[in-house]
Each structure stands twice: as C-alpha cells, then as structure tokens.
Short mmCIF file of C-alpha atoms and ligand atoms in Angstrom, two decimals:
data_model
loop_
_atom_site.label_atom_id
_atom_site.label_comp_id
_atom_site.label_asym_id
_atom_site.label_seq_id
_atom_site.Cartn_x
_atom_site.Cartn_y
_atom_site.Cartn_z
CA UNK A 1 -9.57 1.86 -11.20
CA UNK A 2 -7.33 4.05 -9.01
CA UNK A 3 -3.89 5.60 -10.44
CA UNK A 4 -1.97 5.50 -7.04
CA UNK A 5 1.04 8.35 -8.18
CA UNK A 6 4.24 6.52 -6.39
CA UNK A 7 5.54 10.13 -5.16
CA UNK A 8 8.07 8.80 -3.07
CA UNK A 9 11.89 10.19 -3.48
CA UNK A 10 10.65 12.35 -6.43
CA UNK A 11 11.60 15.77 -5.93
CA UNK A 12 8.72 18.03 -5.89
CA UNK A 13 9.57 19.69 -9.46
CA UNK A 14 8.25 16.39 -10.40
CA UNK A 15 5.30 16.00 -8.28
CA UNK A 16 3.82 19.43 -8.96
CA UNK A 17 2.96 19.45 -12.50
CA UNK A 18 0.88 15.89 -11.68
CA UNK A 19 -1.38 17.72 -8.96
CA UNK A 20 -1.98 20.72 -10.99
CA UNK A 21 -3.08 18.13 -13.75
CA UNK A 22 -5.21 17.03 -11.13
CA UNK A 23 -4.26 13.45 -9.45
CA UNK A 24 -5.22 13.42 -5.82
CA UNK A 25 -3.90 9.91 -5.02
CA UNK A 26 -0.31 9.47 -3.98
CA UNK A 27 1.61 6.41 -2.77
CA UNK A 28 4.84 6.70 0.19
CA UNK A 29 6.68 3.93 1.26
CA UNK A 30 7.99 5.99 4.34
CA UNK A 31 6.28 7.71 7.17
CA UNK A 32 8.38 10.19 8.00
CA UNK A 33 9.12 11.10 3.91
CA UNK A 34 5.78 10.85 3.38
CA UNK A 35 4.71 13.21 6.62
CA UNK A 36 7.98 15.72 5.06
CA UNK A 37 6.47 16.11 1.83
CA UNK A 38 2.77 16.09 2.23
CA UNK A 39 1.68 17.41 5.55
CA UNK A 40 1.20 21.31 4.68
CA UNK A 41 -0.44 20.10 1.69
CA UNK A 42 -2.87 16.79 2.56
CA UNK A 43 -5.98 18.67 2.14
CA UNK A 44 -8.09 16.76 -0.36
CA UNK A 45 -5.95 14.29 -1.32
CA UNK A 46 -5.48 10.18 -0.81
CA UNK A 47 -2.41 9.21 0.81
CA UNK A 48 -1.27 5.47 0.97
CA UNK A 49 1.34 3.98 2.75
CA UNK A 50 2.57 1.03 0.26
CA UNK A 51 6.13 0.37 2.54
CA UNK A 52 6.58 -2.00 5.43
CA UNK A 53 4.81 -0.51 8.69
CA UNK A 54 7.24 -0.74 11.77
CA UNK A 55 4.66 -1.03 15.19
CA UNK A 56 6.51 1.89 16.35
CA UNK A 57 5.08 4.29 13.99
CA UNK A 58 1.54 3.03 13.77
CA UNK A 59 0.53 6.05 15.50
CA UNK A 60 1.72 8.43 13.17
CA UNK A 61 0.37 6.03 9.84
CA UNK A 62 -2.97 6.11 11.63
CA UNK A 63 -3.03 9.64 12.12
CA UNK A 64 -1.78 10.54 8.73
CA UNK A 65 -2.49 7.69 5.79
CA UNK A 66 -6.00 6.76 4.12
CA UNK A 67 -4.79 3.79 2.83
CA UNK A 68 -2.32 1.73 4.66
CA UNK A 69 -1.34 -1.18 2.30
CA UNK A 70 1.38 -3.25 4.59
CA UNK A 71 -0.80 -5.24 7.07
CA UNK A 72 1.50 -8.69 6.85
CA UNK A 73 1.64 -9.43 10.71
CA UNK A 74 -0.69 -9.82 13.64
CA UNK A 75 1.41 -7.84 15.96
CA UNK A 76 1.51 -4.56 13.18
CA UNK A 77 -2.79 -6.01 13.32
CA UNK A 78 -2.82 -5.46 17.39
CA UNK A 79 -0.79 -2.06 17.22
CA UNK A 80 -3.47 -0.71 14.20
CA UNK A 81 -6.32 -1.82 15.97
CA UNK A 82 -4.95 -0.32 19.40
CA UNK A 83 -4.73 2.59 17.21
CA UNK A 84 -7.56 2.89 15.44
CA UNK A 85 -9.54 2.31 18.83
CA UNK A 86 -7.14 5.71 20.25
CA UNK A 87 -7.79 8.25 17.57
CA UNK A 88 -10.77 7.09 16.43
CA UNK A 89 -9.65 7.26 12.91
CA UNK A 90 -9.09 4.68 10.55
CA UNK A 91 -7.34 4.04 7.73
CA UNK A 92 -8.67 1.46 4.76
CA UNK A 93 -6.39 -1.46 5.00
CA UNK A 94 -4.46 -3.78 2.62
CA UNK A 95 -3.12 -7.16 3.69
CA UNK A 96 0.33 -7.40 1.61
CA UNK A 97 0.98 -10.93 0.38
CA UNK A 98 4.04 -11.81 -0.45
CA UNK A 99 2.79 -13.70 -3.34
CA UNK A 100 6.67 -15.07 -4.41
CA UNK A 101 7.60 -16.29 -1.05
CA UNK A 102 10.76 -14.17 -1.24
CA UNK A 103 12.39 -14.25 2.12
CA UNK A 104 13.79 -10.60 2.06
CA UNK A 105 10.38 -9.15 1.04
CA UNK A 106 7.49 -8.34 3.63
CA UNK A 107 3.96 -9.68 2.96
CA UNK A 108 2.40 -12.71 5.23
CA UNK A 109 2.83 -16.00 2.85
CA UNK A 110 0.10 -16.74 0.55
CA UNK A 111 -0.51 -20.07 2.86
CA UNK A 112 -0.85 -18.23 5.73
CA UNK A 113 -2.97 -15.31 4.20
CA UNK A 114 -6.70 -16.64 4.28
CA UNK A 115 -5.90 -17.26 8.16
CA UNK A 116 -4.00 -14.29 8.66
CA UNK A 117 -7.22 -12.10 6.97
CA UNK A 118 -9.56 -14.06 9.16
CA UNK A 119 -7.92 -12.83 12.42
CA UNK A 120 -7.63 -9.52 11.29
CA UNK A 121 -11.60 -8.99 10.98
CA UNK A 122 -12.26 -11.47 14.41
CA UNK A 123 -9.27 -11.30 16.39
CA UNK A 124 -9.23 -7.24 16.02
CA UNK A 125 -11.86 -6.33 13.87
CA UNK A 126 -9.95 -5.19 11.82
CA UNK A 127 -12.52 -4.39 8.08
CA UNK A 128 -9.55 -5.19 5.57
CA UNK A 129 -10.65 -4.23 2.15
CA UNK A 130 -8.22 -5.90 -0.20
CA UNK A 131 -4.93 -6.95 -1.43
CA UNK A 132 -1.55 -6.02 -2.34
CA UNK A 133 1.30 -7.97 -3.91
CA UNK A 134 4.86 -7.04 -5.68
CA UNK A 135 5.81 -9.82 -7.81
CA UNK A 136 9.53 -10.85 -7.30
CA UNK A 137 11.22 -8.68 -10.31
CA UNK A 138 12.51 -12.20 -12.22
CA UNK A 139 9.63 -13.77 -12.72
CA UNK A 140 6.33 -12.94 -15.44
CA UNK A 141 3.79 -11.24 -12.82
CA UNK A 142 0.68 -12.37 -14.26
CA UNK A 143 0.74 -15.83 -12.15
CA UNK A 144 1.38 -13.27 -8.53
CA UNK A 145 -1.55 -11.57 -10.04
CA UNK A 146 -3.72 -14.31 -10.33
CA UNK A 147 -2.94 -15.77 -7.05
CA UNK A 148 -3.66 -12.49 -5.64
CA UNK A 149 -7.23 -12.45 -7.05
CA UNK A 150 -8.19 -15.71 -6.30
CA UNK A 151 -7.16 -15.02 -2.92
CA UNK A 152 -8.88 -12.32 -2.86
CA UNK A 153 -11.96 -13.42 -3.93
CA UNK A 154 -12.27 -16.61 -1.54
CA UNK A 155 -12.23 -14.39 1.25
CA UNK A 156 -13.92 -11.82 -0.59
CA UNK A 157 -12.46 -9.32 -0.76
CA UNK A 158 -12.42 -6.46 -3.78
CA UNK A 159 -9.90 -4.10 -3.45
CA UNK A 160 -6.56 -5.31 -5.41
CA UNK A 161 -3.28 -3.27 -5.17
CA UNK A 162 -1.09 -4.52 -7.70
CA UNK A 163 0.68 -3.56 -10.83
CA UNK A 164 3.79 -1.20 -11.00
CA UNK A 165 5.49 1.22 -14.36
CA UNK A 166 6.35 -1.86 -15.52
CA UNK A 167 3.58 -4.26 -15.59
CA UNK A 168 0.66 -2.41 -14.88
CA UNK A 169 -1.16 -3.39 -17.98
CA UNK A 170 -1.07 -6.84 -16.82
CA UNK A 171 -1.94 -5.97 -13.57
CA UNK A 172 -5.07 -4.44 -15.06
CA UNK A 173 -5.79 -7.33 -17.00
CA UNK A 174 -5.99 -9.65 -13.99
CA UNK A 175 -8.55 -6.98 -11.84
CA UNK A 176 -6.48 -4.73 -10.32
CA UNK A 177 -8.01 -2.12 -8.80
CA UNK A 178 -5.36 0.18 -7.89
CA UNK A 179 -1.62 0.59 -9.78
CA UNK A 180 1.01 2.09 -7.93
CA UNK A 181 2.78 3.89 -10.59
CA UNK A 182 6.02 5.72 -9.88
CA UNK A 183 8.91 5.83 -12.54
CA UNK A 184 6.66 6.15 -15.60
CA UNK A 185 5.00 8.81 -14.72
CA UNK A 186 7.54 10.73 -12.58
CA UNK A 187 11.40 9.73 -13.91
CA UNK A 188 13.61 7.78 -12.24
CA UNK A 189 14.35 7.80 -8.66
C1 PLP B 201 8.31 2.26 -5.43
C2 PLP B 201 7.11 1.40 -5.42
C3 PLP B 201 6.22 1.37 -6.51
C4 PLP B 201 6.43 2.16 -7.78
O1 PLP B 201 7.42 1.56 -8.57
P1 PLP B 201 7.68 2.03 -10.08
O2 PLP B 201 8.38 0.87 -10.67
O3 PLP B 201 8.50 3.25 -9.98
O4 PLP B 201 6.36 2.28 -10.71
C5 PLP B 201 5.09 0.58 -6.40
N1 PLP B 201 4.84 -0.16 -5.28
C6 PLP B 201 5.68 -0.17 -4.24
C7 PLP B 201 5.35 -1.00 -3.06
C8 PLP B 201 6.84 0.61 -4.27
O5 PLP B 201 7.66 0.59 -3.20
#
C-alpha cells in the first residue's frame, strides 16, 4: 500500500514536516508546479503526476515524474511512447478511467478502457501497470471502486490508484494500492 502525499498547492511549511517524518512519495497535478517545488529536491523521492497530461509537456513529465497516472488518450499514448523511446526513460504508467462518465472530467470511458489498455501495450508498447479513478464527488465511491478493480483485473492489471482524504478507507477496502491523500494530511488548499 502506497501513501501518495497530494503536495500540490500546499505551501512548503506544510510539506516539510511530512518529509522529515519520512514520506518519499508525493502526488502533483501540474508539471510546471510540480517541476517549481520539487526539482532542487527530487533526490530519493517518488513523484507522480495524478493531473491531466497536455501532449505538449510530455517531454518534461517524462523527464521528471515516476509515476504518470493520466494516460486517458491514444494521442497523450503516441507522444509518451515517442518520449519514452527519446530519453530513454520511463515513467510507470496509470490509465485514468473516468469511472462516472462525467463529461468535464478526463479519464477514457470505462467502455472504451479494456480497448484503450490493449493499444497502449500493442499499438505503442506501452507496459501500463494499473489504474486510477476519482469518483464523481455526489455519488458513494465504493461502486467507481469496484468497477475499477474488476477492470483491472480482466486485463490484469495490479496497480490501483484510487481513494482520496475523504474516502480512502473505502478505497482500501476495495484493493487499492495507492491513496492520493492531500487535505487530511496537509490542510486545506
Ligand atoms: C487533489 C487531488 C487529490 C487529493 O485530494 P484530497 O481530497 O485533498 O485528498 C487526489 N487525487 C487527485 C487526482 C487530485 O487532483
């Protein structure tokens, strides 16, 4: 189980006291933020990238992330693999399903996913090594959950992102393998 420290728009009054306790593995949902904040300081940590990936800064994600967690498109799938392929350097990868079908949220439809993962490892071998979901914020997330495992595990897969603060417990519950915790352990943003 991986604690993935949400460290994004924290001030760094905040952050410190959590890597002196000793957590190595931080989560950004911006490049540039996440390049501002962490660069003079990546040395033996885990940094993923948990926000929507524009193509236009693949180069920088693959150059700087561990975990990139936003795959939902085979054109952000032909930029990462051109990449990848460049810098020979490669970042674990997370297809994002967008498990509620919520039209303003990123994340390839749960539909499409099984497809979408195949082309990723044949298309451009691409080695994806789980999921990630956020549950639309009105509804119980246990059912996103369990989608996300199941679809997980039919194209096994093992690695599951999911579970925020506040439902991380249930997130655990369902085989999560990595939270993304922010507010509860930080403050509010
Ligand atoms: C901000 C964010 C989180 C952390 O949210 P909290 O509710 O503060 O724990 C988790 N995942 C994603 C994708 C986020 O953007």
């Amino acid at each position: 189980m991986t604690l993935n420290a949400v460290s994004k728009q924290q001030p760094w009054e905040r952050i410190a006291p959590v890597l002196a306790a000793g957590q190595r593995v931080f989560g950004e949902n911006r490049v540039q933020e996440a390049l501002r904040r962490w660069e003079a300081r990546r040395e033996g940590l885990e940094l993923r990238l948990i926000g929507p990936l524009q193509t236009n800064k693949t180069h920088e994600a693959v150059a700087f992330f561990d975990v990139i967690e936003t795959l939902d498109r085979e054109r952000l799938a032909g930029a990462l693999a051109q990449e990848i392929q460049r810098q020979g350097r490669a970042p674990r990868l997370y297809v994002q399903v967008n498990t509620g079908e919520e039209p303003q949220k990123a994340g390839i439809a749960p539909a499409a996913a099984d497809a979408f993962i195949a082309a990723c490892r044949k298309d451009y071998g691409l080695p994806i090594e789980g999921l990630m979901c956020i549950p639309p914020e009105s509804q119980p997330p246990a059912p996103h959950f369990a989608l996300l495992a199941k679809i997980a595990a039919r194209n096994g897969l093992l690695g599951l992102s999911m579970g925020m603060s506040a439902d991380f417990e249930t997130a655990v519950r369902f085989g999560a393998t990595a939270v993304r915790v922010g507010s509860a352990l930080f403050g509010e943003r």
